[in-house]
Amino acid sequence: MRLWDSATTRVNDAILAFTVGDDPERDLALLPYDCLASAAHADMLHGIGLLSDKDRSDLFGALGEAYQLARAGKLPIATEQEDGHTALEAFLTEKVGEAGRKIHTGRSRNDQVIAALRLYARDALLEIADASVALASVLIDRGREHAATLMPGYTHTRQAMPSTVGQLLFATGEGLIRDIDALILALGHANRSVLGSASGYGVPLPLDRQRVSDSLGHLELDLNSVFVQNSRGRFEGVVLFALHQISMTLSRLASDLILFSSEQFGFFELPVDLTTGSSIMPQKRNPDVLELVRAVPASLLGRYAEVTGLLQGLGAGYHRDLQRTKAPLMDGLEDSRNVLAVMQLAVERLGVNKEACAAALGDGIYQTDAVYAHVRGGEAFREAYRKVKESPQARIDHDELLRTRVHEGVPGTDQSEPLRRGLERIQEGLAPHRARPVSLGKA
Ligand code: ARG
């Protein structure tokens, strides 16, 4: 039964199914967070005298039970109920009667859904941030291991100047650190309280919104009740932007690993169990995993376009259009978790063929170093350039290539220390978001 139905206003079944969409499945993931938010809300209602001690403890008991069931995926949502919020209210009312009928005091499904989405996203973003830190960390370790493993550096996919395997890995680690900055920005949006804004216009009751915010471990309130509704879609956009950045960093590395592990290059080797076979060509071991990683930014960009595109033309406040921001957000978070997990394996277990890397340096790649040997001897750069252009010079000893590269961030240097400091700063940025909300029952 819908909360808003009556004997004279029964909705057509096809309209109900269409408007409900995939909410009953999607809301399963939000239900545990809806329980946490509902507990904070109930506690506040008790604090301002709208729930009795018994109401509060009845609700906390029933919410604890609902939380456990929801986490185990055992709190079903019927199409008839439309969404998880109605399913939860029905559950509470069945368990504790009167107190269940009071839980919706001072709220609307419009703020209830955002409250749950923010808590859900906060957890997911922290998980993704931790996975990104772990991946950055292994990139730094492996970068250090191969700081002096020479390989060609490319521009335009043509040999340019000497580089190292470490340089490629450090570059990806540094990219991830910048990406985690974007995740922290998204966490800042997730970690703000919305309850009490109700349908977008508050309620004529002295609600204590700050108390709810504090119970949920949020950093601040989103103040204006209409803005809370306007934040929907925009918030999802900020999250998907950050996820898209991560995916592009990983896509770029995946693309290089695909190329450089091919037969013609042979610089890298993916362990057999990370590759997949062919149904027709017996010899094949394919880097499908990396190809799928390479493809993920397109999906995330699509989802970003979807959530921000939905907002076009919308006036202030809630519109049902906003329901369709849920799937792209959830799928984007899921894709990101998966991509980080497989790249962690790929980087940890990547084989490096040092001999093949060094042997690939062609005659041309030494020429800029030859120019700089003259420059170090006091010649003007342009003179030295012309001289080497007219008569290309001999290859340079590899130890010398490494010895002469000394400035910050250049191939051959160990960049692990400054990058590790970057990761420490990341942890400081994440710390305020790790506060746990009121916990219900045994987690
Ligand atoms: N499923 C809805 C959504 O995601 C929840 C809010 C419903 N509010 C409403 N007035 N129908 O937007």
Coordinates of C-alpha atoms and ligand atoms in Angstrom, one line a residue:
M1 CA 0.0 0.0 0.0
R2 CA 1.3 3.5 -0.9
L3 CA 1.4 6.0 1.9
W4 CA -0.4 8.5 -0.2
D5 CA -3.2 6.2 -1.6
S6 CA -6.8 6.2 -0.6
A7 CA -10.0 4.4 -1.8
T8 CA -10.6 7.1 -4.4
T9 CA -7.1 7.7 -5.7
R10 CA -5.8 4.3 -6.7
V11 CA -3.0 4.6 -9.3
N12 CA -3.1 2.7 -12.6
D13 CA -0.7 -0.4 -12.4
A14 CA 1.3 0.6 -15.5
I15 CA 1.8 4.1 -14.1
L16 CA 2.9 2.7 -10.8
A17 CA 5.4 0.3 -12.4
F18 CA 6.8 3.0 -14.6
T19 CA 7.2 5.6 -11.9
V20 CA 8.7 3.1 -9.4
G21 CA 11.2 2.0 -12.0
D22 CA 14.2 0.2 -10.4
D23 CA 13.8 1.8 -7.0
P24 CA 12.9 -1.5 -5.2
E25 CA 16.2 -3.0 -6.3
R26 CA 18.3 0.1 -6.0
D27 CA 16.9 1.1 -2.6
L28 CA 18.1 -2.3 -1.1
A29 CA 21.6 -0.7 -1.0
L30 CA 20.2 2.4 0.7
L31 CA 18.1 0.7 3.3
P32 CA 20.8 0.2 6.0
Y33 CA 21.7 3.9 5.6
D34 CA 18.0 4.8 5.8
C35 CA 17.9 3.0 9.1
L36 CA 20.9 5.0 10.5
A37 CA 19.4 8.2 9.3
S38 CA 16.0 7.3 10.8
A39 CA 17.6 6.5 14.2
A40 CA 19.2 9.9 14.2
H41 CA 15.9 11.5 13.3
A42 CA 14.0 9.6 15.9
D43 CA 16.6 10.5 18.5
M44 CA 16.1 14.2 17.6
L45 CA 12.3 13.9 17.7
H46 CA 12.7 12.5 21.2
G47 CA 15.0 15.3 22.1
I48 CA 12.5 17.9 21.2
G49 CA 9.7 16.1 23.1
L50 CA 7.8 14.7 20.1
L51 CA 8.6 11.0 20.9
S52 CA 8.3 9.5 24.4
D53 CA 11.1 7.5 25.9
K54 CA 9.2 4.3 25.0
D55 CA 8.7 5.5 21.4
R56 CA 12.4 6.1 21.1
S57 CA 13.4 2.8 22.5
D58 CA 10.8 0.9 20.5
L59 CA 12.0 2.6 17.3
F60 CA 15.7 2.0 18.1
G61 CA 14.9 -1.7 18.7
A62 CA 13.0 -2.1 15.5
L63 CA 15.5 0.0 13.5
G64 CA 18.3 -2.2 14.8
E65 CA 16.4 -5.2 13.5
A66 CA 15.7 -3.6 10.2
Y67 CA 19.3 -2.6 9.9
Q68 CA 20.5 -6.2 10.3
L69 CA 17.9 -7.5 7.9
A70 CA 18.7 -4.8 5.3
R71 CA 22.4 -5.5 5.5
A72 CA 21.7 -9.1 4.9
G73 CA 19.5 -8.2 2.0
K74 CA 16.5 -9.6 3.8
L75 CA 14.3 -6.6 4.0
P76 CA 12.3 -6.8 0.8
I77 CA 10.7 -3.8 -0.9
A78 CA 7.5 -4.5 -2.9
T79 CA 6.6 -2.6 -6.0
E80 CA 3.3 -1.8 -4.2
Q81 CA 5.4 0.1 -1.6
E82 CA 7.3 2.1 -4.3
D83 CA 10.6 2.5 -2.4
G84 CA 12.7 1.6 0.5
H85 CA 11.5 4.5 2.6
T86 CA 7.9 3.2 2.5
A87 CA 9.1 -0.4 3.1
L88 CA 11.0 0.8 6.2
E89 CA 8.0 2.8 7.6
A90 CA 5.8 -0.2 7.0
F91 CA 8.3 -2.5 8.8
L92 CA 8.5 -0.1 11.8
T93 CA 4.8 0.3 12.0
E94 CA 4.2 -3.4 12.0
K95 CA 6.9 -3.9 14.7
V96 CA 6.1 -1.1 17.1
G97 CA 2.7 0.3 16.0
E98 CA 2.3 3.8 17.3
A99 CA 5.9 4.8 17.3
G100 CA 6.2 3.6 13.7
R101 CA 3.4 6.0 12.8
K102 CA 5.3 8.9 14.2
I103 CA 8.7 8.3 12.5
H104 CA 7.8 10.4 9.5
T105 CA 7.1 13.5 11.6
G106 CA 9.3 16.3 10.3
R107 CA 10.5 14.6 7.2
S108 CA 9.7 13.7 3.6
R109 CA 10.9 11.0 1.4
N110 CA 12.6 13.8 -0.5
D111 CA 15.0 14.5 2.3
Q112 CA 15.0 10.9 3.4
V113 CA 16.4 9.6 0.1
I114 CA 19.2 12.3 0.1
A115 CA 20.1 11.5 3.7
A116 CA 20.5 7.9 2.8
L117 CA 22.4 8.6 -0.4
R118 CA 24.9 10.8 1.3
L119 CA 25.7 8.2 4.0
Y120 CA 25.9 5.5 1.3
A121 CA 28.2 7.6 -0.8
R122 CA 30.3 8.6 2.1
D123 CA 31.0 4.9 2.9
A124 CA 31.6 4.1 -0.8
L125 CA 33.9 7.1 -1.4
L126 CA 36.0 6.2 1.7
E127 CA 36.3 2.6 0.5
I128 CA 37.3 3.9 -3.0
A129 CA 39.8 6.4 -1.4
D130 CA 41.3 3.6 0.6
A131 CA 41.6 1.4 -2.5
S132 CA 43.2 4.3 -4.4
V133 CA 45.7 4.9 -1.6
A134 CA 46.6 1.2 -1.6
L135 CA 47.1 1.2 -5.4
A136 CA 49.1 4.5 -5.2
S137 CA 51.2 2.8 -2.6
V138 CA 52.0 -0.2 -4.6
L139 CA 52.7 2.0 -7.6
I140 CA 55.2 3.9 -5.5
D141 CA 56.8 0.7 -4.2
R142 CA 57.2 -0.8 -7.7
G143 CA 58.3 2.6 -9.0
R144 CA 61.1 2.6 -6.5
E145 CA 62.0 -1.0 -7.5
H146 CA 62.3 0.1 -11.1
A147 CA 63.5 3.7 -10.6
A148 CA 66.7 2.8 -12.6
T149 CA 65.1 0.3 -15.1
L150 CA 65.7 2.2 -18.4
M151 CA 63.1 2.1 -21.1
P152 CA 62.3 4.4 -24.0
G153 CA 60.2 7.5 -23.2
Y154 CA 57.7 8.2 -26.0
T155 CA 56.0 11.3 -27.4
H156 CA 53.6 10.8 -30.3
T157 CA 54.2 7.0 -29.8
R158 CA 57.7 7.6 -31.2
Q159 CA 60.9 7.2 -29.2
A160 CA 61.7 10.5 -27.5
M161 CA 64.1 10.5 -24.6
P162 CA 65.4 7.8 -22.2
S163 CA 62.9 7.1 -19.4
T164 CA 62.4 4.4 -16.8
V165 CA 59.8 1.9 -15.8
G166 CA 59.7 3.6 -12.5
Q167 CA 58.9 6.9 -14.2
L168 CA 55.7 5.4 -15.6
L169 CA 54.7 3.9 -12.3
F170 CA 55.5 7.0 -10.3
A171 CA 53.5 9.1 -12.8
T172 CA 50.5 7.0 -12.2
G173 CA 50.9 7.1 -8.5
E174 CA 51.1 10.9 -8.6
G175 CA 48.0 11.0 -10.8
L176 CA 46.1 8.9 -8.3
I177 CA 47.1 11.3 -5.5
R178 CA 45.6 14.2 -7.4
D179 CA 42.5 12.1 -8.1
I180 CA 42.1 11.3 -4.4
D181 CA 42.1 15.1 -3.8
A182 CA 39.0 15.1 -6.1
L183 CA 37.5 12.3 -4.0
I184 CA 38.0 14.3 -0.8
L185 CA 36.2 17.2 -2.5
A186 CA 33.3 14.7 -3.2
L187 CA 33.4 13.5 0.4
G188 CA 33.0 17.1 1.5
H189 CA 29.7 17.2 -0.5
A190 CA 28.6 13.8 0.8
N191 CA 29.4 14.6 4.4
R192 CA 26.7 17.3 4.9
S193 CA 23.4 16.7 6.7
V194 CA 20.1 17.3 4.9
L195 CA 17.4 15.9 7.3
G196 CA 14.8 18.4 8.4
S197 CA 14.6 20.1 5.0
A198 CA 11.7 17.7 4.4
S199 CA 10.0 18.1 1.0
G200 CA 12.1 21.2 0.4
Y201 CA 10.4 23.7 2.7
G202 CA 11.0 22.4 6.2
V203 CA 8.1 21.9 8.7
P204 CA 6.4 24.1 11.3
L205 CA 8.1 22.3 14.2
P206 CA 11.2 23.3 16.2
L207 CA 13.4 20.5 14.7
D208 CA 17.0 20.3 15.8
R209 CA 18.8 19.8 12.5
Q210 CA 22.3 20.2 14.0
R211 CA 21.7 17.4 16.5
V212 CA 20.8 15.0 13.6
S213 CA 23.9 16.2 11.7
D214 CA 26.1 15.5 14.7
S215 CA 24.6 12.0 15.3
L216 CA 25.3 11.1 11.7
G217 CA 28.9 12.3 12.0
H218 CA 28.3 14.9 9.3
L219 CA 30.7 17.9 9.2
E220 CA 28.0 20.5 8.5
L221 CA 24.5 21.1 7.5
D222 CA 23.3 22.0 4.0
L223 CA 21.4 25.0 5.3
N224 CA 18.7 26.1 2.9
S225 CA 15.9 23.6 2.6
V226 CA 15.4 24.2 -1.1
F227 CA 19.1 24.0 -1.8
V228 CA 19.1 20.5 -0.3
Q229 CA 16.8 19.4 -3.2
N230 CA 18.8 21.4 -5.7
S231 CA 21.9 19.6 -4.6
R232 CA 20.6 16.3 -6.0
G233 CA 22.3 15.6 -9.4
R234 CA 24.9 18.2 -8.7
F235 CA 26.2 16.1 -5.8
E236 CA 26.2 13.0 -8.0
G237 CA 28.0 15.0 -10.6
V238 CA 30.8 15.9 -8.2
V239 CA 31.2 12.2 -7.2
L240 CA 31.2 11.0 -10.8
F241 CA 33.7 13.7 -11.8
A242 CA 36.1 12.3 -9.2
L243 CA 35.5 8.7 -10.2
H244 CA 36.0 9.7 -13.8
Q245 CA 39.4 11.2 -13.0
I246 CA 40.5 8.0 -11.3
S247 CA 39.3 5.9 -14.2
M248 CA 41.3 8.1 -16.6
T249 CA 44.5 7.7 -14.7
L250 CA 44.0 3.9 -14.7
S251 CA 42.9 3.8 -18.3
R252 CA 46.1 5.5 -19.4
L253 CA 48.3 3.1 -17.5
A254 CA 46.2 0.2 -18.8
S255 CA 46.7 1.4 -22.4
D256 CA 50.5 1.6 -21.9
L257 CA 50.6 -1.9 -20.3
I258 CA 48.6 -3.3 -23.2
L259 CA 51.0 -1.9 -25.8
F260 CA 54.2 -2.6 -23.9
S261 CA 53.3 -6.1 -23.0
S262 CA 52.6 -7.0 -26.7
E263 CA 54.9 -9.3 -28.6
Q264 CA 56.6 -6.4 -30.4
F265 CA 57.6 -4.7 -27.2
G266 CA 57.8 -7.4 -24.5
F267 CA 58.7 -4.8 -21.8
F268 CA 56.0 -6.1 -19.4
E269 CA 54.4 -9.4 -18.8
L270 CA 51.0 -10.0 -17.2
P271 CA 50.9 -13.2 -15.2
V272 CA 48.9 -15.9 -17.0
D273 CA 46.2 -16.0 -14.5
L274 CA 45.5 -12.3 -15.1
T275 CA 45.0 -12.9 -18.9
T276 CA 42.1 -14.6 -20.7
G277 CA 42.2 -17.1 -23.6
S278 CA 40.6 -17.3 -27.0
S279 CA 37.9 -19.8 -28.1
I280 CA 39.6 -20.2 -31.5
M281 CA 43.3 -19.4 -31.3
P282 CA 45.0 -21.8 -28.9
Q283 CA 48.1 -19.7 -28.3
K284 CA 46.4 -16.5 -27.2
R285 CA 46.6 -15.0 -23.7
N286 CA 44.8 -11.6 -23.9
P287 CA 44.9 -8.6 -21.7
D288 CA 41.1 -8.3 -21.6
V289 CA 41.3 -7.0 -18.0
L290 CA 43.3 -4.0 -19.1
E291 CA 41.1 -3.4 -22.1
L292 CA 38.0 -3.3 -19.9
V293 CA 39.9 -0.9 -17.5
R294 CA 40.6 1.3 -20.5
A295 CA 36.9 1.4 -21.4
V296 CA 35.6 2.4 -18.0
P297 CA 36.1 6.2 -18.4
A298 CA 33.6 6.2 -21.2
S299 CA 30.9 4.7 -18.9
L300 CA 31.7 7.2 -16.1
L301 CA 31.6 10.1 -18.5
G302 CA 28.3 8.9 -19.7
R303 CA 26.9 8.7 -16.2
Y304 CA 28.3 12.1 -15.4
A305 CA 26.5 13.5 -18.5
E306 CA 23.4 11.6 -17.4
V307 CA 23.1 13.1 -13.9
T308 CA 24.1 16.6 -14.9
G309 CA 22.0 16.5 -18.0
L310 CA 18.9 15.5 -16.0
L311 CA 19.2 18.9 -14.2
Q312 CA 18.8 20.9 -17.4
G313 CA 15.6 22.9 -17.3
L314 CA 14.7 21.9 -13.7
G315 CA 13.5 24.6 -11.5
A316 CA 14.1 24.7 -7.7
G317 CA 13.1 21.9 -5.5
Y318 CA 12.2 18.2 -5.9
H319 CA 11.2 16.7 -9.2
R320 CA 10.7 13.0 -9.8
D321 CA 13.3 13.3 -12.6
L322 CA 15.9 13.2 -9.8
Q323 CA 15.1 9.6 -9.0
R324 CA 17.1 8.7 -12.2
T325 CA 20.3 10.0 -10.6
K326 CA 20.4 7.0 -8.4
A327 CA 21.5 4.3 -10.9
P328 CA 24.4 6.2 -12.5
L329 CA 25.7 7.1 -9.0
M330 CA 25.5 3.5 -7.8
D331 CA 26.9 1.9 -11.0
G332 CA 29.7 4.5 -11.1
L333 CA 30.8 3.6 -7.6
E334 CA 30.6 -0.1 -8.3
D335 CA 32.6 0.2 -11.5
S336 CA 35.3 2.2 -9.7
R337 CA 35.6 -0.3 -6.9
N338 CA 36.1 -3.1 -9.4
V339 CA 38.6 -1.3 -11.6
L340 CA 40.7 -0.4 -8.6
A341 CA 40.7 -4.0 -7.4
V342 CA 41.9 -5.5 -10.7
M343 CA 44.5 -2.7 -11.2
Q344 CA 45.9 -3.5 -7.8
L345 CA 46.5 -7.1 -8.9
A346 CA 47.9 -6.1 -12.2
V347 CA 50.4 -3.6 -10.8
E348 CA 51.4 -5.9 -7.9
R349 CA 52.0 -8.8 -10.2
L350 CA 53.3 -7.1 -13.3
G351 CA 56.4 -8.7 -14.7
V352 CA 59.1 -6.4 -16.0
N353 CA 61.7 -7.6 -18.6
K354 CA 64.6 -5.2 -17.8
E355 CA 66.7 -6.5 -20.7
A356 CA 64.0 -5.9 -23.3
C357 CA 63.3 -2.5 -21.9
A358 CA 66.9 -1.4 -22.1
A359 CA 67.5 -3.1 -25.5
A360 CA 64.6 -1.1 -27.0
L361 CA 66.5 2.2 -26.7
G362 CA 67.1 3.1 -30.4
D363 CA 70.0 5.2 -31.7
G364 CA 67.9 8.3 -31.9
I365 CA 66.9 8.4 -28.3
Y366 CA 70.4 9.3 -27.2
Q367 CA 70.6 12.4 -29.4
T368 CA 69.1 14.9 -26.9
D369 CA 71.4 13.6 -24.3
A370 CA 74.3 14.2 -26.7
V371 CA 73.2 17.8 -27.1
Y372 CA 73.2 18.2 -23.4
A373 CA 76.6 16.7 -23.0
H374 CA 77.8 19.7 -25.1
V375 CA 75.7 22.1 -23.1
R376 CA 77.3 20.8 -19.9
G377 CA 80.6 21.5 -21.5
G378 CA 79.6 25.2 -21.9
E379 CA 78.2 25.3 -25.4
A380 CA 75.0 27.2 -26.2
F381 CA 72.0 24.9 -26.5
R382 CA 71.1 25.9 -30.1
E383 CA 74.7 25.4 -31.3
A384 CA 74.9 22.0 -29.7
Y385 CA 71.5 21.1 -31.1
R386 CA 72.6 22.0 -34.7
K387 CA 75.9 20.1 -34.3
V388 CA 74.1 16.9 -33.2
K389 CA 71.4 17.3 -35.8
E390 CA 74.0 17.5 -38.6
S391 CA 76.1 14.6 -37.3
P392 CA 74.2 12.2 -35.0
Q393 CA 76.3 10.9 -32.2
A394 CA 77.1 7.6 -30.6
R395 CA 75.0 5.9 -28.0
I396 CA 75.6 6.9 -24.4
D397 CA 76.5 4.6 -21.6
H398 CA 73.3 3.8 -19.6
D399 CA 74.9 4.5 -16.3
E400 CA 75.7 8.0 -17.6
L401 CA 72.1 8.5 -18.7
L402 CA 71.0 7.8 -15.2
R403 CA 73.8 9.8 -13.5
T404 CA 73.2 13.0 -15.4
R405 CA 69.5 13.1 -14.5
V406 CA 69.3 14.8 -11.2
H407 CA 66.6 17.4 -11.0
E408 CA 63.2 16.8 -9.3
G409 CA 60.9 14.3 -11.0
V410 CA 63.1 13.3 -13.8
P411 CA 63.4 9.7 -15.0
G412 CA 65.9 7.7 -12.9
T413 CA 65.2 9.6 -9.6
D414 CA 63.5 7.9 -6.7
Q415 CA 60.3 9.8 -6.2
S416 CA 58.9 7.6 -3.5
E417 CA 59.6 9.9 -0.6
P418 CA 57.7 13.0 -1.8
L419 CA 54.9 10.8 -3.1
R420 CA 54.6 9.1 0.3
R421 CA 54.4 12.5 1.9
G422 CA 51.5 13.2 -0.6
L423 CA 49.8 10.1 0.7
E424 CA 50.2 11.2 4.3
R425 CA 48.5 14.5 3.4
I426 CA 45.7 12.5 1.7
Q427 CA 45.2 10.6 5.0
E428 CA 44.8 13.9 6.8
G429 CA 42.2 15.0 4.3
L430 CA 40.3 11.8 4.7
A431 CA 40.4 11.7 8.6
P432 CA 37.4 14.0 9.3
H433 CA 35.2 11.8 7.0
R434 CA 36.0 8.6 8.9
A435 CA 33.7 9.4 11.8
R436 CA 31.2 6.7 12.3
P437 CA 27.5 7.5 12.5
V438 CA 25.3 6.1 15.3
S439 CA 25.7 2.4 15.0
L440 CA 22.6 0.3 15.2
G441 CA 22.7 -3.2 16.6
K442 CA 25.7 -5.4 15.9
A443 CA 27.4 -4.3 12.7
Ligands
ARG1 N1 12.3 7.4 -5.1 C1 12.2 8.8 -4.9 C2 13.5 9.5 -5.5 O1 14.5 8.8 -5.6 C3 12.2 9.1 -3.5 C4 11.5 10.4 -3.3 C5 10.1 10.3 -3.6 N2 9.4 11.5 -3.5 C6 8.2 11.7 -4.1 N3 7.6 12.8 -3.9 N4 7.7 10.9 -5.0 O2 13.4 10.6 -5.9

